[in-house]
Coordinates of C-alpha atoms in Angstrom, one line a residue:
X1 CA 21.8 -65.0 -68.2
X2 CA 19.1 -63.8 -70.4
X3 CA 15.7 -65.1 -71.5
X4 CA 14.4 -64.1 -74.8
X5 CA 12.1 -65.2 -77.6
X6 CA 12.8 -64.3 -81.1
X7 CA 10.7 -64.6 -84.2
X8 CA 12.6 -66.2 -86.9
X9 CA 10.1 -67.2 -85.2
X10 CA 11.0 -67.7 -81.4
X11 CA 8.8 -67.9 -78.2
X12 CA 8.6 -67.6 -74.4
X13 CA 5.9 -68.3 -71.8
X14 CA 5.2 -67.0 -68.3
X15 CA 2.3 -67.2 -65.9
X16 CA 0.7 -64.7 -63.8
X17 CA -0.1 -61.0 -64.2
X18 CA 2.7 -59.0 -65.9
X19 CA 3.5 -55.7 -67.4
X20 CA 4.8 -55.4 -70.9
X21 CA 8.5 -55.0 -71.1
X22 CA 9.4 -51.4 -71.6
X23 CA 5.8 -50.3 -71.1
X24 CA 3.2 -50.1 -68.5
X25 CA 0.5 -52.2 -70.0
X26 CA -0.7 -55.1 -67.9
X27 CA -0.9 -58.4 -69.7
X28 CA -4.1 -60.3 -69.2
X29 CA -4.5 -64.0 -69.2
X30 CA -5.4 -65.3 -72.7
X31 CA -7.8 -68.2 -73.1
X32 CA -7.9 -70.3 -76.3
X33 CA -10.1 -68.8 -79.0
X34 CA -11.3 -70.3 -82.3
X35 CA -9.0 -69.3 -85.1
X36 CA -9.9 -65.9 -86.6
X37 CA -8.8 -64.4 -89.8
X38 CA -6.2 -61.8 -89.4
X39 CA -6.5 -58.6 -91.4
X40 CA -5.1 -59.0 -94.9
X41 CA -2.9 -56.5 -96.7
X42 CA -4.6 -54.0 -98.9
X43 CA -4.4 -54.5 -102.7
X44 CA -1.7 -51.8 -102.9
X45 CA 0.6 -53.6 -100.5
X46 CA 3.4 -55.9 -101.9
X47 CA 3.0 -59.6 -101.1
X48 CA 6.2 -61.2 -102.3
X49 CA 6.9 -64.7 -101.1
X50 CA 8.4 -64.8 -97.6
X51 CA 9.6 -67.4 -95.1
X52 CA 9.3 -67.5 -91.3
X53 CA 12.0 -68.9 -89.0
X54 CA 11.5 -69.3 -85.3
X55 CA 13.4 -70.7 -82.3
X56 CA 12.8 -70.9 -78.6
X57 CA 13.2 -73.1 -75.5
X58 CA 10.5 -74.6 -73.3
X59 CA 11.7 -74.7 -69.7
X60 CA 10.1 -77.1 -67.2
X61 CA 11.3 -76.8 -63.6
X62 CA 9.8 -77.5 -60.1
X63 CA 8.8 -73.8 -60.1
X64 CA 8.0 -72.9 -63.7
X65 CA 7.1 -74.0 -67.2
X66 CA 8.1 -71.3 -69.6
X67 CA 8.8 -70.7 -73.3
X68 CA 11.5 -68.0 -73.8
X69 CA 14.4 -66.9 -75.9
X70 CA 17.0 -67.1 -73.2
X71 CA 17.6 -68.4 -69.7
X72 CA 15.1 -67.8 -66.9
X73 CA 15.7 -65.0 -64.4
X74 CA 16.1 -66.3 -60.8
X75 CA 12.9 -65.9 -58.9
X76 CA 11.5 -67.1 -55.7
X77 CA 8.4 -69.1 -56.7
X78 CA 6.0 -71.5 -54.9
X79 CA 6.6 -75.2 -55.4
X80 CA 4.0 -76.1 -58.1
X81 CA 5.2 -77.1 -61.5
X82 CA 5.4 -74.2 -63.9
X83 CA 6.3 -74.1 -67.6
X84 CA 7.8 -71.2 -69.5
X85 CA 8.4 -70.6 -73.2
X86 CA 11.5 -68.4 -73.5
X87 CA 12.6 -66.3 -76.4
X88 CA 10.5 -67.4 -79.1
X89 CA 12.1 -65.2 -81.8
X90 CA 10.8 -64.9 -85.3
X91 CA 12.8 -63.8 -88.3
X92 CA 11.4 -63.0 -91.8
X93 CA 13.2 -63.9 -95.0
X94 CA 12.2 -62.4 -98.3
X95 CA 14.0 -61.0 -101.3
X96 CA 11.4 -58.3 -102.0
X97 CA 9.0 -56.2 -100.0
X98 CA 6.1 -58.2 -98.5
X99 CA 3.2 -57.5 -96.2
X100 CA 1.3 -59.9 -94.0
X101 CA -0.6 -60.2 -90.8
X102 CA 0.8 -62.6 -88.2
X103 CA -1.2 -63.9 -85.2
X104 CA 0.0 -66.3 -82.5
X105 CA -2.8 -68.5 -81.1
X106 CA -1.9 -69.7 -77.5
X107 CA -2.6 -73.2 -76.3
X108 CA -4.7 -73.8 -73.2
X109 CA -3.1 -72.7 -70.0
X110 CA -0.5 -70.3 -71.6
X111 CA -0.3 -66.5 -71.1
X112 CA 1.7 -63.8 -72.8
X113 CA 4.3 -62.2 -70.5
X114 CA 6.2 -60.1 -73.0
X115 CA 6.3 -59.1 -76.7
X116 CA 8.1 -57.0 -79.2
X117 CA 7.1 -54.8 -80.9
X118 CA 4.8 -53.9 -78.0
X119 CA 1.0 -53.7 -78.5
X120 CA -2.2 -54.4 -76.6
X121 CA -4.4 -57.4 -76.9
X122 CA -3.8 -60.8 -78.5
X123 CA -0.4 -61.6 -80.0
X124 CA -0.9 -60.1 -83.5
X125 CA 1.4 -58.0 -85.7
X126 CA 0.7 -56.4 -89.1
X127 CA 4.1 -56.7 -90.7
X128 CA 5.7 -54.9 -93.7
X129 CA 9.0 -56.7 -94.6
X130 CA 11.3 -54.6 -96.6
X131 CA 13.4 -57.4 -98.2
X132 CA 16.6 -55.9 -96.9
X133 CA 18.3 -55.8 -93.5
X134 CA 17.5 -52.9 -91.1
X135 CA 21.1 -51.6 -90.8
X136 CA 21.4 -48.7 -88.4
X137 CA 18.0 -47.4 -89.2
X138 CA 15.9 -49.2 -86.6
X139 CA 13.8 -48.5 -83.6
X140 CA 15.4 -48.7 -80.2
X141 CA 14.6 -51.6 -78.0
X142 CA 13.2 -51.0 -74.5
X143 CA 15.9 -49.4 -72.3
X144 CA 14.5 -50.5 -68.9
X145 CA 12.3 -53.2 -67.5
X146 CA 8.8 -52.4 -66.1
X147 CA 7.5 -56.0 -66.0
X148 CA 6.1 -56.9 -62.6
X149 CA 8.1 -60.1 -62.7
X150 CA 11.4 -58.1 -63.1
X151 CA 12.3 -60.2 -66.1
X152 CA 12.7 -58.6 -69.6
X153 CA 13.9 -60.5 -72.5
X154 CA 13.4 -57.5 -74.7
X155 CA 16.5 -56.0 -73.2
X156 CA 18.5 -58.9 -74.7
X157 CA 17.1 -58.7 -78.2
X158 CA 20.2 -57.1 -79.8
X159 CA 22.1 -60.3 -79.1
X160 CA 19.7 -62.3 -81.3
X161 CA 19.7 -60.2 -84.4
X162 CA 21.0 -61.8 -87.7
X163 CA 22.3 -60.1 -90.8
X164 CA 20.2 -62.2 -93.1
X165 CA 16.8 -61.3 -91.7
X166 CA 14.5 -58.7 -93.3
X167 CA 13.8 -55.4 -91.7
X168 CA 10.2 -55.3 -90.4
X169 CA 8.0 -52.3 -90.2
X170 CA 5.3 -52.9 -87.5
X171 CA 3.4 -49.6 -87.1
X172 CA 6.0 -47.0 -86.3
X173 CA 8.5 -49.6 -85.2
X174 CA 11.4 -50.9 -87.3
X175 CA 12.9 -54.2 -86.1
X176 CA 14.8 -57.1 -87.5
X177 CA 12.8 -59.7 -85.5
X178 CA 9.6 -60.4 -83.6
X179 CA 9.6 -61.7 -80.1
X180 CA 7.2 -63.0 -77.4
X181 CA 7.5 -64.8 -74.1
X182 CA 4.9 -67.2 -72.6
X183 CA 4.3 -68.7 -69.2
X184 CA 2.0 -71.3 -67.6
X185 CA 1.8 -72.0 -63.9
X186 CA -0.6 -74.9 -64.2
X187 CA 1.0 -78.3 -63.5
X188 CA -1.3 -79.9 -66.1
X189 CA 0.4 -78.0 -68.9
X190 CA 3.6 -79.9 -68.3
X191 CA 1.6 -83.1 -68.2
X192 CA 0.5 -82.5 -71.8
X193 CA 4.1 -82.5 -73.1
X194 CA 5.3 -85.5 -75.1
X195 CA 7.7 -86.5 -72.3
X196 CA 6.7 -86.4 -68.7
X197 CA 8.6 -87.2 -65.5
X198 CA 7.6 -90.1 -63.3
X199 CA 8.9 -91.4 -60.0
X200 CA 10.8 -94.1 -61.9
X201 CA 12.1 -91.9 -64.7
X202 CA 10.5 -90.5 -67.9
X203 CA 7.6 -91.6 -70.1
X204 CA 7.3 -90.6 -73.7
X205 CA 4.2 -90.4 -75.8
X206 CA 6.2 -90.9 -79.0
X207 CA 9.6 -92.4 -79.9
X208 CA 12.2 -89.8 -79.6
X209 CA 15.8 -89.2 -78.6
X210 CA 16.7 -87.2 -75.5
X211 CA 19.9 -86.3 -73.7
X212 CA 20.4 -86.1 -70.0
X213 CA 23.1 -83.4 -69.2
X214 CA 24.3 -83.4 -65.6
X215 CA 27.2 -81.9 -63.7
X216 CA 29.4 -83.3 -61.0
X217 CA 32.1 -81.4 -59.4
X218 CA 32.2 -78.9 -62.2
X219 CA 32.4 -81.6 -65.0
X220 CA 29.5 -82.0 -67.5
X221 CA 28.3 -85.3 -68.8
X222 CA 25.8 -86.0 -71.6
X223 CA 24.0 -89.3 -71.9
X224 CA 21.8 -90.3 -74.9
X225 CA 18.4 -91.7 -73.9
X226 CA 16.1 -93.4 -76.5
X227 CA 12.6 -92.8 -75.2
X228 CA 9.4 -94.7 -76.1
X229 CA 6.1 -95.5 -74.6
X230 CA 7.6 -97.1 -71.5
X231 CA 9.2 -95.5 -68.5
X232 CA 12.9 -95.0 -68.8
X233 CA 15.0 -94.3 -65.8
X234 CA 17.6 -91.5 -66.2
X235 CA 20.9 -93.4 -66.8
X236 CA 24.3 -92.5 -65.6
X237 CA 27.5 -92.5 -67.6
X238 CA 30.9 -91.0 -68.3
X239 CA 30.2 -89.3 -71.6
X240 CA 31.3 -85.8 -72.3
X241 CA 29.4 -82.9 -73.9
X242 CA 30.6 -83.1 -77.5
X243 CA 27.9 -85.5 -78.5
X244 CA 25.0 -83.5 -77.2
X245 CA 26.3 -80.3 -78.6
X246 CA 26.7 -81.9 -82.1
X247 CA 23.2 -83.3 -81.7
X248 CA 21.7 -79.9 -80.9
X249 CA 23.4 -78.2 -83.9
X250 CA 22.4 -81.0 -86.3
X251 CA 18.8 -80.8 -85.1
X252 CA 18.7 -77.0 -85.5
X253 CA 20.0 -77.4 -89.1
X254 CA 17.5 -80.1 -89.9
X255 CA 14.6 -78.1 -88.5
X256 CA 15.5 -75.2 -90.9
X257 CA 17.5 -72.7 -89.0
X258 CA 20.3 -71.0 -90.9
X259 CA 23.9 -70.6 -89.5
X260 CA 23.2 -67.2 -88.0
X261 CA 20.0 -68.3 -86.3
X262 CA 21.8 -71.3 -84.9
X263 CA 24.4 -68.9 -83.6
X264 CA 21.7 -66.7 -82.0
X265 CA 20.3 -69.8 -80.2
X266 CA 23.7 -70.6 -78.9
X267 CA 24.3 -67.1 -77.6
X268 CA 21.0 -67.4 -75.8
X269 CA 21.4 -70.9 -74.3
X270 CA 24.9 -72.3 -74.4
X271 CA 25.9 -70.6 -71.1
X272 CA 22.8 -71.8 -69.3
X273 CA 23.1 -75.3 -70.6
X274 CA 26.9 -75.8 -70.6
X275 CA 28.4 -73.1 -68.5
X276 CA 30.0 -69.7 -69.4
X277 CA 33.4 -71.2 -70.2
X278 CA 32.1 -73.0 -73.3
X279 CA 33.3 -71.1 -76.4
X280 CA 30.6 -70.0 -78.9
X281 CA 30.4 -71.8 -82.2
X282 CA 32.0 -70.5 -85.4
X283 CA 28.5 -69.9 -86.7
X284 CA 27.8 -67.5 -83.8
X285 CA 31.0 -65.6 -84.4
X286 CA 30.1 -65.1 -88.1
X287 CA 27.1 -62.9 -87.2
X288 CA 26.9 -59.2 -86.6
X289 CA 27.2 -59.8 -82.9
X290 CA 30.3 -62.1 -82.4
X291 CA 30.4 -63.4 -78.8
X292 CA 33.3 -64.5 -76.7
X293 CA 32.9 -66.9 -73.8
X294 CA 33.0 -63.9 -71.4
X295 CA 30.1 -62.4 -73.3
X296 CA 27.7 -65.1 -72.2
X297 CA 26.7 -62.7 -69.4
X298 CA 24.1 -60.1 -70.5
X299 CA 24.9 -56.5 -70.7
X300 CA 23.2 -55.7 -67.4
X301 CA 25.2 -58.4 -65.6
X302 CA 28.4 -57.1 -67.0
X303 CA 27.6 -53.5 -66.0
X304 CA 26.7 -54.6 -62.5
X305 CA 30.0 -56.6 -62.2
X306 CA 32.0 -53.5 -63.2
X307 CA 30.6 -51.6 -60.3
X308 CA 32.3 -53.9 -57.8
X309 CA 35.9 -53.8 -56.6
X310 CA 38.1 -56.5 -58.2
X311 CA 35.0 -58.1 -59.9
X312 CA 33.1 -58.4 -56.6
X313 CA 29.6 -56.8 -56.7
X314 CA 28.9 -54.8 -53.6
X315 CA 25.2 -55.3 -53.6
X316 CA 24.1 -58.8 -54.5
X317 CA 20.4 -57.8 -54.0
X318 CA 20.7 -55.6 -57.0
X319 CA 21.9 -58.5 -59.1
X320 CA 18.9 -60.6 -58.0
X321 CA 16.6 -58.1 -59.6
X322 CA 18.3 -58.1 -63.0
X323 CA 17.1 -60.1 -66.0
X324 CA 20.3 -62.2 -65.8
X325 CA 20.3 -65.6 -64.1
X326 CA 22.5 -65.7 -61.0
X327 CA 24.4 -69.0 -61.2
X328 CA 25.3 -70.9 -58.0
X329 CA 29.0 -70.5 -58.9
X330 CA 30.8 -68.4 -61.5
X331 CA 30.5 -69.9 -65.0
X332 CA 28.2 -72.7 -63.8
X333 CA 25.3 -73.9 -65.9
X334 CA 21.8 -72.9 -64.8
X335 CA 20.8 -76.4 -63.6
X336 CA 22.9 -79.4 -62.6
X337 CA 20.7 -82.0 -64.1
X338 CA 18.4 -81.6 -67.2
X339 CA 16.7 -83.7 -69.9
X340 CA 16.8 -82.2 -73.4
X341 CA 14.6 -83.0 -76.4
X342 CA 13.0 -81.3 -79.4
X343 CA 9.3 -80.7 -80.0
X344 CA 7.7 -81.7 -83.3
X345 CA 5.7 -79.1 -85.3
X346 CA 2.3 -80.3 -84.1
X347 CA 3.5 -80.1 -80.5
X348 CA 4.7 -76.5 -81.0
X349 CA 1.4 -75.6 -82.5
X350 CA -0.4 -76.9 -79.4
X351 CA 1.6 -74.3 -77.4
X352 CA 1.8 -71.4 -79.9
X353 CA 0.3 -71.8 -83.3
X354 CA 1.3 -69.3 -86.0
X355 CA -1.3 -68.0 -88.5
X356 CA -0.1 -65.6 -91.2
X357 CA -2.1 -64.0 -94.0
X358 CA -1.2 -64.3 -96.7
X359 CA 0.6 -67.6 -95.8
X360 CA 4.4 -67.8 -95.9
X361 CA 6.2 -69.9 -98.5
X362 CA 7.7 -71.9 -95.6
X363 CA 7.7 -71.9 -91.8
X364 CA 10.6 -73.4 -89.9
X365 CA 10.3 -73.7 -86.1
X366 CA 12.9 -75.2 -83.6
X367 CA 11.8 -75.5 -80.0
X368 CA 14.0 -77.3 -77.5
X369 CA 12.6 -78.6 -74.2
X370 CA 14.8 -78.4 -71.1
X371 CA 13.3 -80.4 -68.2
X372 CA 15.2 -79.8 -65.0
X373 CA 15.0 -82.4 -62.3

């Protein structure tokens, strides 16, 4: 499976020292800095009203905490808690040409692992939005992975394009989205999230609704958990997945994502959350990149599978080095037991705050937390 962050806007986090995907630049750790004014467009540049949309997933496991666009690649990691922000993807919506500077200010403990379009230094793009889709006239995405962690969400970006997003000119690059991935290896980062795991269950710093999704003998169950300021033990129950899927789609809509963006999120995460056999939504099929259940595997996984006889890959070691997640069983979800809940805007800002100059008309951000236990 893939891990991506798309700017509609969407984000992803990784810790350690990495090379930019598709390039050779080493990504240095970024420490919080006071907000600084981004360069403003010149007087001759158009500044029509525009909107920013972003989605991503914050993944908390025993080995990582990450914000990314798509599922984590399988890695051997030490035991400390890590957090990753996967596929933050950002889309721009405007009816006329517009120019703005966009900077992403990272919260304490987070590092940039990947970005598109690529550039050196802090997460910052000077964007010219055309007001129309890119069509076939766009820059190619990276064709190979040179990141030291062997994980490149940029390879998956074509799956997260939407027909309604504006074409963006960033330097010499033409792209229909922006993307970044973040990671934090410090256990204290996970401790600052609104919901934390304790020996007796979960404790929430605010009232919220979460769902526990767990799998037994290949059957998925979803249990609704109202969380407050007291510890709540993960319950058990016979519920199916329909309720949690409907909840995820409703929340994405209420947080401002349009139908195509919701479809892109599902293409990124439905296989990891619910298994590859789950059919994509109608919203997903309505985009430029309709997806069948079999398409949940990324392109590199499919190509590797085709090399084997009768669907059996000859060299499993090769698969382990791909960007795709390697499930424990064909079609299985990425984790057997997870807690899902949504971040509020202020909580997203504490991880990756957007600063655009001139400011957008609206900013819509939808970040899901997946806590595996």
